[in-house]
Coordinates of C-alpha atoms and ligand atoms in Angstrom, one line a residue:
Chain A
X1 CA -8.1 -38.3 -5.4
X2 CA -4.9 -37.9 -3.4
X3 CA -1.8 -37.8 -5.5
X4 CA 1.8 -38.9 -5.2
X5 CA 4.6 -36.3 -5.3
X6 CA 7.9 -37.2 -6.9
X7 CA 10.7 -34.7 -6.6
X8 CA 14.0 -35.3 -8.3
X9 CA 17.1 -33.3 -7.9
X10 CA 15.5 -30.0 -7.1
X11 CA 17.5 -26.8 -6.6
X12 CA 15.7 -23.7 -5.3
X13 CA 17.0 -20.2 -5.7
X14 CA 16.3 -16.7 -4.4
X15 CA 17.9 -14.7 -7.2
X16 CA 21.4 -15.9 -7.2
X17 CA 21.3 -17.4 -3.7
X18 CA 20.8 -21.1 -3.8
X19 CA 18.6 -21.9 -0.8
X20 CA 18.0 -25.6 -1.3
X21 CA 20.1 -28.1 -3.2
X22 CA 19.6 -31.5 -4.7
X23 CA 16.4 -32.7 -3.0
X24 CA 15.0 -36.0 -4.2
X25 CA 12.0 -37.6 -2.4
X26 CA 8.7 -39.4 -2.9
X27 CA 5.6 -38.7 -1.0
X28 CA 2.9 -41.4 -1.1
X29 CA -0.7 -40.5 -1.5
X30 CA -2.8 -40.5 1.6
X31 CA 0.1 -40.2 3.9
X32 CA 1.6 -37.5 6.1
X33 CA 5.2 -36.5 5.6
X34 CA 6.9 -34.2 8.1
X35 CA 9.8 -31.9 7.4
X36 CA 12.1 -31.2 10.3
X37 CA 15.4 -29.4 10.5
X38 CA 17.0 -26.3 12.0
X39 CA 15.8 -22.8 11.2
X40 CA 16.9 -21.5 7.9
X41 CA 17.6 -24.9 6.3
X42 CA 15.0 -24.3 3.6
X43 CA 12.0 -26.3 4.8
X44 CA 9.5 -23.6 3.9
X45 CA 11.3 -22.7 0.7
X46 CA 11.2 -26.3 -0.4
X47 CA 7.6 -26.7 0.7
X48 CA 6.5 -23.7 -1.3
X49 CA 8.0 -25.2 -4.5
X50 CA 5.5 -28.0 -4.3
X51 CA 2.7 -25.7 -5.3
X52 CA 4.7 -23.1 -7.2
X53 CA 4.2 -20.5 -4.5
X54 CA 7.9 -20.0 -4.5
X55 CA 7.8 -18.1 -7.8
X56 CA 5.5 -15.4 -6.2
X57 CA 8.7 -14.0 -4.6
X58 CA 10.7 -11.8 -6.9
X59 CA 13.7 -13.7 -8.1
X60 CA 12.4 -17.0 -6.9
X61 CA 13.2 -19.9 -9.4
X62 CA 13.6 -23.6 -9.4
X63 CA 15.7 -26.2 -11.2
X64 CA 14.7 -29.9 -11.3
X65 CA 11.5 -31.8 -11.5
X66 CA 8.4 -32.0 -9.4
X67 CA 5.9 -34.7 -10.5
X68 CA 2.4 -34.9 -9.3
X69 CA 1.4 -38.4 -10.3
X70 CA 2.5 -38.2 -14.0
X71 CA 2.1 -34.4 -14.3
X72 CA 5.3 -32.3 -14.3
X73 CA 4.4 -29.2 -12.2
X74 CA 7.1 -27.2 -13.8
X75 CA 6.5 -28.4 -17.3
X76 CA 6.0 -25.8 -20.1
X77 CA 2.4 -24.9 -20.5
X78 CA 1.5 -25.7 -16.9
X79 CA -0.5 -22.9 -15.3
X80 CA 0.8 -22.1 -11.8
X81 CA -2.6 -20.9 -10.8
X82 CA -4.1 -24.3 -11.7
X83 CA -1.3 -26.0 -9.7
X84 CA -2.3 -24.1 -6.6
X85 CA -5.9 -25.2 -7.0
X86 CA -4.7 -28.8 -6.8
X87 CA -2.1 -28.3 -4.1
X88 CA -3.5 -26.3 -1.2
X89 CA -1.5 -24.6 1.5
X90 CA -1.9 -23.6 5.2
X91 CA 0.4 -21.0 6.6
X92 CA 2.3 -20.6 9.8
X93 CA 0.2 -17.7 11.0
X94 CA -3.6 -17.9 10.6
X95 CA -4.5 -15.5 7.9
X96 CA -8.3 -15.3 7.3
X97 CA -9.4 -12.5 5.0
X98 CA -10.2 -9.6 7.3
X99 CA -13.0 -8.2 5.1
X100 CA -14.9 -11.4 4.9
X101 CA -17.2 -13.3 7.1
X102 CA -16.5 -16.9 8.3
X103 CA -18.8 -18.2 5.6
X104 CA -17.1 -16.1 2.9
X105 CA -13.7 -17.1 4.1
X106 CA -14.5 -20.7 3.5
X107 CA -16.2 -20.0 0.3
X108 CA -13.5 -17.6 -0.9
X109 CA -11.6 -20.2 -3.1
X110 CA -14.8 -21.1 -4.9
X111 CA -16.3 -17.6 -5.1
X112 CA -13.1 -16.0 -6.3
X113 CA -12.8 -18.7 -9.0
X114 CA -16.3 -17.8 -10.2
X115 CA -18.3 -20.7 -8.8
X116 CA -21.8 -19.5 -7.8
X117 CA -25.0 -21.0 -6.6
X118 CA -26.0 -20.6 -3.0
X119 CA -27.0 -24.2 -2.5
X120 CA -23.7 -25.5 -3.7
X121 CA -21.7 -23.0 -1.7
X122 CA -23.7 -23.7 1.5
X123 CA -23.0 -27.4 1.1
X124 CA -19.3 -26.9 0.5
X125 CA -19.0 -24.5 3.5
X126 CA -20.7 -26.8 5.8
X127 CA -18.7 -29.8 4.6
X128 CA -15.4 -28.0 4.9
X129 CA -16.1 -26.6 8.3
X130 CA -17.1 -30.2 9.4
X131 CA -13.9 -31.4 7.9
X132 CA -11.9 -28.8 9.8
X133 CA -13.7 -29.7 13.1
X134 CA -15.0 -26.1 13.3
X135 CA -18.6 -26.4 12.4
X136 CA -20.1 -26.8 15.9
X137 CA -18.2 -23.8 17.1
X138 CA -19.2 -21.4 14.3
X139 CA -22.4 -22.6 12.9
X140 CA -24.4 -19.9 14.7
X141 CA -22.2 -17.0 13.5
X142 CA -21.3 -17.8 10.0
X143 CA -21.8 -14.2 9.0
X144 CA -19.5 -12.8 11.7
X145 CA -16.0 -11.7 10.6
X146 CA -13.5 -14.5 10.4
X147 CA -10.9 -12.4 12.3
X148 CA -13.1 -12.5 15.4
X149 CA -12.3 -16.1 16.1
X150 CA -9.5 -17.3 18.4
X151 CA -6.1 -18.1 17.0
X152 CA -6.8 -21.9 17.0
X153 CA -10.2 -21.4 15.4
X154 CA -8.7 -19.1 12.8
X155 CA -6.2 -21.7 11.9
X156 CA -8.9 -24.3 11.5
X157 CA -10.8 -21.8 9.5
X158 CA -7.8 -21.5 7.2
X159 CA -7.7 -25.3 6.9
X160 CA -11.4 -25.3 6.0
X161 CA -10.7 -22.6 3.4
X162 CA -7.9 -24.7 1.9
X163 CA -9.9 -27.9 1.7
X164 CA -13.0 -26.2 0.4
X165 CA -11.4 -26.1 -3.1
X166 CA -10.9 -29.9 -2.8
X167 CA -7.1 -30.0 -3.4
X168 CA -5.3 -33.3 -3.8
X169 CA -2.4 -32.3 -1.7
X170 CA -2.3 -30.2 1.4
X171 CA 0.9 -28.4 2.4
X172 CA 1.2 -27.0 6.0
X173 CA 4.0 -24.8 7.1
X174 CA 4.2 -24.9 10.9
X175 CA 0.4 -24.8 11.2
X176 CA 0.5 -25.1 15.0
X177 CA 3.4 -22.9 15.9
X178 CA 1.1 -20.0 16.8
X179 CA -1.3 -22.1 18.8
X180 CA -1.8 -23.4 22.4
X181 CA -1.4 -27.1 23.2
X182 CA -5.2 -27.7 23.0
X183 CA -5.7 -26.2 19.6
X184 CA -2.5 -28.0 18.5
X185 CA -4.0 -31.3 19.5
X186 CA -7.2 -30.4 17.7
X187 CA -5.2 -29.7 14.5
X188 CA -3.2 -32.9 14.9
X189 CA -6.4 -34.9 15.2
X190 CA -7.6 -33.1 12.1
X191 CA -4.5 -34.0 10.2
X192 CA -4.9 -37.7 11.0
X193 CA -8.5 -37.5 9.7
X194 CA -7.6 -35.6 6.6
X195 CA -5.0 -38.2 5.8
X196 CA -7.7 -40.5 4.5
X197 CA -8.4 -38.1 1.7
X198 CA -5.4 -36.0 1.0
X199 CA -1.6 -36.2 0.7
X200 CA -0.3 -34.1 3.5
X201 CA 3.1 -32.5 3.9
X202 CA 3.8 -30.6 7.2
X203 CA 6.7 -28.6 8.4
X204 CA 7.2 -28.6 12.1
X205 CA 9.8 -27.7 14.7
X206 CA 8.1 -30.0 17.2
X207 CA 9.6 -33.5 17.3
X208 CA 6.8 -35.0 19.2
X209 CA 4.4 -33.6 16.7
X210 CA 6.3 -35.1 13.8
X211 CA 6.4 -38.4 15.6
X212 CA 2.7 -38.3 16.4
X213 CA 1.2 -37.3 13.1
X214 CA 3.6 -38.4 10.3
X215 CA 4.2 -41.6 8.4
X216 CA 7.5 -40.5 7.1
X217 CA 9.9 -37.8 8.2
X218 CA 12.4 -35.8 6.2
X219 CA 15.3 -34.2 7.9
X220 CA 16.9 -31.1 6.3
X221 CA 20.1 -29.5 7.3
X222 CA 22.6 -26.9 6.1
X223 CA 26.3 -27.1 6.3
X224 CA 26.7 -23.4 7.3
X225 CA 24.8 -20.2 7.0
X226 CA 25.0 -19.0 3.4
X227 CA 25.3 -22.6 2.1
X228 CA 22.2 -24.2 0.6
X229 CA 20.1 -26.5 2.7
X230 CA 20.0 -30.2 1.8
X231 CA 17.8 -33.2 2.5
X232 CA 19.8 -35.3 4.8
X233 CA 17.6 -38.3 5.3
X234 CA 14.0 -39.4 4.6
X235 CA 12.5 -42.5 6.0
X236 CA 9.6 -43.9 8.0
X237 CA 9.0 -41.8 11.0
X238 CA 9.5 -44.8 13.3
X239 CA 12.9 -45.5 11.8
X240 CA 14.0 -41.8 11.9
X241 CA 13.1 -41.5 15.6
X242 CA 14.4 -44.9 16.7
X243 CA 17.3 -45.7 14.4
X244 CA 18.3 -43.0 11.9
X245 CA 20.9 -43.9 9.5
X246 CA 22.7 -40.6 9.5
X247 CA 24.5 -39.3 12.6
X248 CA 23.3 -35.7 12.1
X249 CA 19.7 -36.8 12.2
X250 CA 20.2 -38.5 15.5
X251 CA 22.0 -35.5 16.9
X252 CA 19.3 -33.2 15.9
X253 CA 16.4 -35.4 17.1
X254 CA 18.1 -36.0 20.5
X255 CA 18.6 -32.3 20.8
X256 CA 22.4 -32.3 20.7
X257 CA 22.4 -29.4 18.2
X258 CA 20.1 -27.1 16.1
Chain B
X1 CA -3.9 -8.3 13.3
X2 CA -4.8 -6.9 9.9
X3 CA -7.3 -4.7 11.5
X4 CA -4.5 -3.1 13.4
X5 CA -2.8 -2.4 10.2
X6 CA -5.8 -0.8 8.8
X7 CA -6.1 1.4 11.8
X8 CA -2.5 2.5 11.5
X9 CA -3.5 3.6 8.1
X10 CA -5.9 6.1 9.5
X11 CA -3.3 7.5 11.6
X12 CA -0.9 7.7 8.7
X13 CA -3.1 10.0 6.6
X14 CA -5.8 11.5 8.7
X15 CA -4.0 12.4 11.8
X16 CA -1.4 14.8 10.4
X17 CA -2.8 17.8 12.1
X18 CA -2.7 16.1 15.4
X19 CA 1.0 15.9 15.2
X20 CA 1.2 19.7 15.8
X21 CA -0.1 19.0 19.3
X22 CA 2.8 18.1 21.5
X23 CA 2.2 14.6 22.7
X24 CA 2.1 14.3 26.5
X25 CA 2.0 18.1 27.0
X26 CA -1.7 18.1 27.6
X27 CA -2.2 14.9 29.5
X28 CA -1.5 14.8 33.1
X29 CA -0.2 11.3 33.6
X30 CA 3.0 12.3 31.8
X31 CA 4.3 13.8 35.0
X32 CA 4.3 10.4 36.6
X33 CA 7.3 9.2 34.6
X34 CA 9.1 12.5 34.3
X35 CA 10.3 12.5 37.9
X36 CA 9.2 16.2 38.0
X37 CA 7.3 15.8 41.3
X38 CA 10.0 13.6 42.8
X39 CA 11.4 16.5 44.8
X40 CA 8.3 16.6 47.0
X41 CA 8.1 12.9 47.5
X42 CA 10.6 11.1 49.7
X43 CA 13.4 9.7 47.6
X44 CA 13.1 6.1 46.5
X45 CA 15.5 3.9 48.5
X46 CA 16.6 2.2 45.3
X47 CA 16.8 4.8 42.7
X48 CA 17.7 7.8 44.8
X49 CA 16.7 11.4 44.3
X50 CA 15.8 12.5 40.7
X51 CA 18.5 14.7 39.4
X52 CA 17.7 18.4 39.7
X53 CA 19.1 19.1 36.3
X54 CA 16.8 16.6 34.6
X55 CA 13.8 18.0 36.4
X56 CA 14.7 21.5 35.0
X57 CA 15.3 20.2 31.5
X58 CA 12.0 18.3 31.6
X59 CA 10.1 21.5 32.5
X60 CA 11.9 23.5 29.9
X61 CA 11.1 21.0 27.2
X62 CA 7.5 21.1 28.2
X63 CA 7.3 24.9 28.1
X64 CA 8.9 25.0 24.7
X65 CA 6.5 22.5 23.3
X66 CA 3.5 24.4 24.7
X67 CA 4.8 27.6 23.1
X68 CA 5.3 25.9 19.8
X69 CA 1.8 24.5 20.0
X70 CA 0.2 27.9 20.8
X71 CA 2.3 29.6 18.1
X72 CA 0.9 27.1 15.6
X73 CA -2.6 27.6 16.9
X74 CA -2.8 31.4 17.0
X75 CA -3.0 32.0 13.2
X76 CA -5.4 29.2 12.8
X77 CA -7.8 30.4 15.4
X78 CA -7.4 33.9 14.2
X79 CA -8.3 33.1 10.6
X80 CA -11.2 30.9 11.6
X81 CA -12.6 33.6 14.0
X82 CA -12.3 36.4 11.4
X83 CA -13.9 34.5 8.7
X84 CA -16.6 33.2 11.0
X85 CA -17.5 36.5 12.5
X86 CA -17.4 38.4 9.2
X87 CA -19.2 35.8 7.1
X88 CA -21.7 33.9 9.3
X89 CA -24.6 36.3 9.0
X90 CA -25.0 35.8 5.2
X91 CA -24.9 32.0 5.7
X92 CA -27.9 32.2 8.0
X93 CA -30.0 33.6 5.2
X94 CA -31.8 31.0 3.2
X95 CA -31.2 33.1 0.1
X96 CA -27.5 32.4 0.3
X97 CA -28.2 28.7 -0.3
X98 CA -30.9 29.1 -3.0
X99 CA -29.9 32.1 -5.2
X100 CA -27.1 33.1 -7.5
X101 CA -25.6 36.5 -7.8
X102 CA -27.4 37.2 -11.1
X103 CA -28.3 40.8 -11.6
X104 CA -26.9 41.8 -8.3
X105 CA -24.3 44.6 -8.2
X106 CA -21.7 45.4 -5.6
X107 CA -23.9 48.1 -4.3
X108 CA -26.8 45.9 -3.6
X109 CA -27.3 43.4 -0.9
X110 CA -28.8 39.9 -1.4
X111 CA -28.3 37.0 -3.8
X112 CA -26.6 33.8 -2.9
X113 CA -23.7 31.5 -3.7
X114 CA -25.5 28.6 -5.3
X115 CA -23.9 29.2 -8.6
X116 CA -20.4 29.1 -7.0
X117 CA -21.1 26.1 -4.7
X118 CA -22.5 24.2 -7.6
X119 CA -19.5 25.0 -9.8
X120 CA -17.0 24.0 -7.1
X121 CA -18.8 20.7 -6.5
X122 CA -19.2 19.9 -10.2
X123 CA -15.6 20.6 -10.9
X124 CA -14.4 18.8 -7.8
X125 CA -16.4 15.7 -8.6
X126 CA -15.4 15.7 -12.2
X127 CA -11.8 16.0 -11.2
X128 CA -12.2 13.1 -8.7
X129 CA -14.0 10.9 -11.3
X130 CA -11.0 11.4 -13.7
X131 CA -8.3 11.2 -11.0
X132 CA -9.4 8.3 -8.9
X133 CA -9.1 5.6 -11.6
X134 CA -5.8 7.0 -12.8
X135 CA -4.4 7.4 -9.3
X136 CA -5.6 4.1 -7.9
X137 CA -4.5 2.1 -10.9
X138 CA -1.1 3.8 -10.9
X139 CA -0.7 2.9 -7.2
X140 CA -1.8 -0.7 -7.9
X141 CA 0.8 -0.9 -10.6
X142 CA 3.6 0.5 -8.4
X143 CA 2.8 -1.7 -5.4
X144 CA 1.6 -5.0 -7.0
X145 CA 3.4 -5.1 -10.3
X146 CA 6.1 -2.5 -10.5
X147 CA 9.6 -3.8 -10.7
X148 CA 12.7 -2.5 -12.3
X149 CA 13.4 0.7 -14.2
X150 CA 10.0 1.6 -15.5
X151 CA 8.4 1.5 -12.1
X152 CA 11.2 3.6 -10.7
X153 CA 10.6 6.1 -13.4
X154 CA 6.8 6.2 -12.7
X155 CA 7.4 6.7 -9.0
X156 CA 9.9 9.5 -9.8
X157 CA 7.3 11.2 -12.1
X158 CA 4.7 11.0 -9.3
X159 CA 7.2 12.7 -7.0
X160 CA 7.7 15.5 -9.5
X161 CA 4.0 15.9 -10.0
X162 CA 3.6 16.2 -6.2
X163 CA 5.9 19.2 -6.2
X164 CA 4.3 21.1 -9.1
X165 CA 2.9 24.5 -8.0
X166 CA -0.8 24.8 -8.9
X167 CA -0.2 27.8 -11.0
X168 CA 2.2 25.8 -13.2
X169 CA -0.4 23.1 -13.6
X170 CA -2.9 25.8 -14.6
X171 CA -0.5 27.4 -17.1
X172 CA 0.4 24.0 -18.6
X173 CA -3.2 23.2 -19.3
X174 CA -3.6 26.7 -20.7
X175 CA -0.7 26.1 -23.0
X176 CA -2.2 22.8 -24.2
X177 CA -5.9 23.7 -24.2
X178 CA -6.0 27.2 -25.4
X179 CA -2.7 27.9 -27.1
X180 CA -2.1 24.6 -28.8
X181 CA -5.6 23.2 -29.3
X182 CA -7.1 26.7 -29.7
X183 CA -10.1 25.9 -27.4
X184 CA -12.0 28.2 -25.1
X185 CA -11.3 28.5 -21.4
X186 CA -13.9 26.3 -19.8
X187 CA -14.7 24.5 -16.6
X188 CA -13.4 21.2 -18.0
X189 CA -9.9 22.7 -18.6
X190 CA -9.9 23.6 -14.9
X191 CA -10.7 20.1 -14.1
X192 CA -7.7 18.9 -16.2
X193 CA -5.4 21.2 -14.3
X194 CA -6.9 20.0 -11.0
X195 CA -6.4 16.4 -12.1
X196 CA -2.7 17.0 -12.4
X197 CA -2.7 18.1 -8.8
X198 CA -5.0 15.4 -7.4
X199 CA -3.5 12.3 -9.1
X200 CA -0.2 12.3 -7.3
X201 CA -2.0 12.8 -3.9
X202 CA -4.2 9.8 -4.6
X203 CA -1.2 7.7 -5.9
X204 CA 0.8 8.3 -2.8
X205 CA -2.0 7.7 -0.3
X206 CA -3.3 4.6 -2.1
X207 CA 0.2 3.3 -2.3
X208 CA 0.6 3.6 1.4
X209 CA -2.7 1.8 2.0
X210 CA -1.8 -1.0 -0.3
X211 CA 1.6 -1.5 1.3
X212 CA -0.2 -1.9 4.6
X213 CA -2.1 -4.9 3.4
X214 CA -0.2 -7.9 4.8
X215 CA 1.5 -10.0 2.2
X216 CA 0.1 -13.1 3.9
X217 CA -3.4 -12.2 2.6
X218 CA -2.1 -12.1 -1.0
X219 CA -0.4 -15.5 -0.5
X220 CA -3.4 -17.0 1.1
X221 CA -5.4 -16.0 -1.9
X222 CA -2.8 -17.3 -4.4
X223 CA -2.7 -20.6 -2.5
X224 CA -6.4 -21.0 -3.2
X225 CA -5.6 -20.8 -6.9
X226 CA -6.9 -17.3 -7.3
X227 CA -5.2 -15.4 -10.1
X228 CA -3.3 -12.2 -9.2
X229 CA -5.6 -9.7 -10.7
X230 CA -8.6 -11.2 -8.9
X231 CA -6.6 -11.3 -5.7
X232 CA -6.0 -7.6 -6.1
X233 CA -9.6 -6.9 -6.9
X234 CA -11.3 -9.1 -4.2
X235 CA -8.8 -9.3 -1.4
X236 CA -6.2 -6.4 -1.5
X237 CA -8.5 -3.5 -2.6
X238 CA -11.4 -4.4 -0.1
X239 CA -8.9 -4.6 2.7
X240 CA -7.4 -1.2 1.9
X241 CA -10.8 0.3 0.9
X242 CA -11.5 2.7 3.7
X243 CA -7.9 4.0 3.6
X244 CA -8.2 4.6 -0.1
X245 CA -11.5 6.5 0.3
X246 CA -10.1 8.6 3.0
X247 CA -7.1 9.5 0.9
X248 CA -9.4 10.4 -2.0
X249 CA -11.6 12.6 0.2
X250 CA -8.7 14.5 1.6
X251 CA -7.2 14.9 -1.9
X252 CA -10.5 16.3 -3.0
X253 CA -10.7 18.7 -0.1
X254 CA -7.3 20.0 -1.1
X255 CA -8.1 20.4 -4.7
X256 CA -11.4 22.2 -4.1
X257 CA -9.7 25.0 -2.3
X258 CA -7.2 25.4 -5.2
X259 CA -7.4 28.8 -6.8
X260 CA -4.6 29.5 -9.3
X261 CA -5.8 27.2 -12.1
X262 CA -9.3 28.6 -11.7
X263 CA -8.0 32.1 -12.2
X264 CA -6.3 31.1 -15.3
X265 CA -8.8 28.8 -16.9
X266 CA -12.2 29.3 -15.3
X267 CA -13.8 32.7 -16.0
X268 CA -16.3 33.8 -13.4
X269 CA -20.0 34.4 -13.9
X270 CA -22.7 35.6 -11.6
X271 CA -25.3 33.3 -13.1
X272 CA -25.8 29.6 -12.5
X273 CA -23.8 27.6 -15.1
X274 CA -23.5 23.9 -14.9
X275 CA -22.0 23.1 -18.4
X276 CA -18.4 22.2 -18.0
X277 CA -17.8 23.0 -21.7
X278 CA -20.0 26.1 -21.7
X279 CA -17.3 28.7 -20.9
X280 CA -18.2 30.9 -17.9
X281 CA -18.7 28.9 -14.7
X282 CA -18.5 30.2 -11.2
X283 CA -16.7 28.6 -8.3
X284 CA -16.2 29.7 -4.7
X285 CA -12.6 30.7 -5.1
X286 CA -13.3 32.8 -8.2
X287 CA -16.3 34.3 -6.4
X288 CA -14.0 35.4 -3.6
X289 CA -11.5 36.7 -6.1
X290 CA -14.2 38.6 -8.0
X291 CA -15.0 41.0 -5.2
X292 CA -11.7 40.9 -3.5
X293 CA -10.8 44.5 -4.1
X294 CA -14.3 45.9 -3.6
X295 CA -14.8 48.5 -0.8
X296 CA -18.6 48.5 -0.9
X297 CA -20.0 46.7 2.2
X298 CA -22.5 44.3 0.5
X299 CA -19.7 43.0 -1.8
X300 CA -17.2 42.7 1.1
X301 CA -19.7 40.8 3.1
X302 CA -20.2 38.3 0.3
X303 CA -16.5 37.7 0.0
X304 CA -16.3 36.7 3.7
X305 CA -19.4 34.6 3.4
X306 CA -18.0 32.8 0.3
X307 CA -14.7 32.2 2.1
X308 CA -16.6 30.7 5.1
X309 CA -18.7 28.5 2.7
X310 CA -15.5 27.2 1.1
X311 CA -13.9 26.5 4.5
X312 CA -17.1 24.6 5.6
X313 CA -17.1 22.6 2.4
X314 CA -13.5 21.5 2.8
X315 CA -14.1 20.8 6.5
X316 CA -17.1 18.6 5.6
X317 CA -14.9 16.6 3.3
X318 CA -12.2 16.2 5.9
X319 CA -14.8 15.1 8.5
X320 CA -16.2 12.6 5.9
X321 CA -12.7 11.3 5.4
X322 CA -12.2 10.7 9.0
X323 CA -15.6 9.1 9.5
X324 CA -14.8 6.7 6.7
X325 CA -11.4 6.0 8.2
X326 CA -12.9 5.3 11.6
X327 CA -16.0 3.3 10.7
X328 CA -15.0 1.8 7.4
X329 CA -12.0 0.1 8.7
X330 CA -12.1 -3.7 9.2
X331 CA -13.3 -4.5 12.7
X332 CA -12.6 -7.6 14.7
Ligands
ATP1 N1 12.1 -14.1 0.4 C1 13.4 -14.5 0.6 N2 14.4 -13.9 -0.1 C2 15.7 -14.3 0.0 N3 16.1 -15.3 0.8 C3 15.2 -15.9 1.5 C4 13.8 -15.6 1.4 N4 13.1 -16.4 2.3 C5 14.0 -17.2 2.8 N5 15.2 -16.9 2.3 C6 16.5 -17.7 2.7 O1 16.3 -19.0 2.3 C7 16.9 -19.8 3.3 C8 15.8 -20.9 3.8 O2 14.8 -20.2 4.4 P1 13.4 -20.9 4.9 O3 12.5 -19.9 5.2 O4 13.0 -21.9 3.8 O5 13.9 -21.7 6.1 P2 13.1 -22.7 7.1 O6 13.8 -24.0 7.1 O7 11.7 -22.6 6.7 O8 13.3 -22.0 8.5 P3 12.3 -21.8 9.7 O9 12.4 -23.2 10.4 O10 12.9 -20.8 10.6 O11 11.0 -21.5 9.2 C9 17.4 -18.9 4.5 O12 18.7 -18.8 4.3 C10 16.6 -17.6 4.2 O13 17.4 -16.6 4.6
MG2 MG1 9.9 -21.8 7.7

């Protein structure tokens, strides 16, 4: 099910501003890839090009190629809406739908895409909540509003919502930055579990987190503000953290800048 | 957090009248930070004695705000009291709510206002039924799709419509309906003029509500592979729903009290008439206008009572708007 991502020579623009330049990388299926780098270097921007969320922003456009197995995401005739069904996303701040119950939040992706049938939905909701390690905490209040959960629970609800549509790739943009250490650990455990089924890409500012959860790590940097961000180095997480081949990576990881 | 935004919403539209009340002037704790009572306390060792001048200025500002508040309140209370005291006794008679004025002359007492209440409600609802889709859809276009010159032009048009005096709207419809198309003056023509007045109100209030829906919710929905139109229908509109309803009710309240287009396009009748295309049709404003210059007591009484009925109707809509705003908003 999980798919390989192949990015070659990708430039990302906001209008005339080039935010990210010349990214080439491969993400293996059933692995976790972490993006690290200083603020503003284009990690979120690049991440959002992987499910064509970037073009939701007025003026947002992309040059280059993103392949999902042998499908070109930006090929002509490719429906961005279909792409987003295949490549799910979890955001920095938990954002459950405030008008919907916990159940409806998880079922939202299916319901809004016209899938009906209570039995099927019940099944998917339970499975997804189990998958997000949230079932035991919410099984008695599935009909209560999703916004009534704690921040960490809300984030896991958002993960359940994302995996309910059975994507092949899961993108996570700083999913733990709004959470306490306990919830963070819960989500990290979850990521390690989800790895067996999905290809996962996660943006994080937390070096330990990158070291703990990821198989490979990509370091982004930018020469100066106003200049586009670039991919400096991508390698096995172990190698990046013990013996990076670029000086800037080592400086960043050891906290000497950024 | 989105529930906060929805609550802000309520404040944005509903609480306008509250702003006439000087904040802090009425509640006691405000004195605590003003330093006004500092003179009586022993001076703080760190911050010293509050400056005399600041104390005086503080009191002065408070007095001025109170005066402004009272000044704004006086005419309001005056009007309410006059209308209430002159009109209430007719409203207590059941006949007022069950009969029309058919066959009743200025000289005679009796009869009711059903014909006018019905007319006002029918015309108001028809106006709303036409205005709400146009207004809400325009707002959706402006907030969710509108980019570039065309959207700017639409937004500018809405601004212009907002500023149109009601008599101009009435005359414009007269020019189209009667002069150009050669049709009769009927209730429906009134509705068209009222639509011109109500649409911009709905566009603006709905726009505000839609803008308050956090972008993150839209993105969350897109990221699930939900198309844009469905995101708007199933995520954005439900989140903004109570705010939109409140805006519509307040717009309706405003339009129901409108008089100029009625005088131009809606000839009065004393009998019950419910056909929007049937010509004569009574409404509360035209009922008031009808006997406005009468000096005979029964007619004068009816004018006051009709005025009070209209005020109550508008008040009811305002209250309904607030109730929806309060209880319809998304709760944690
Ligand atoms: N909507 C936007 N419109 C225009 N420019 C944007 C927009 N969003 C981001 N940018 C710019 O693109 C560049 C990259 O931003 P991005 O959000 O991808 O950085 P980031 O690496 O995710 O930073 P952080 O670690 O703080 O999240 C920045 O220079 C930013 O100012
Ligand atoms: Mg970011």
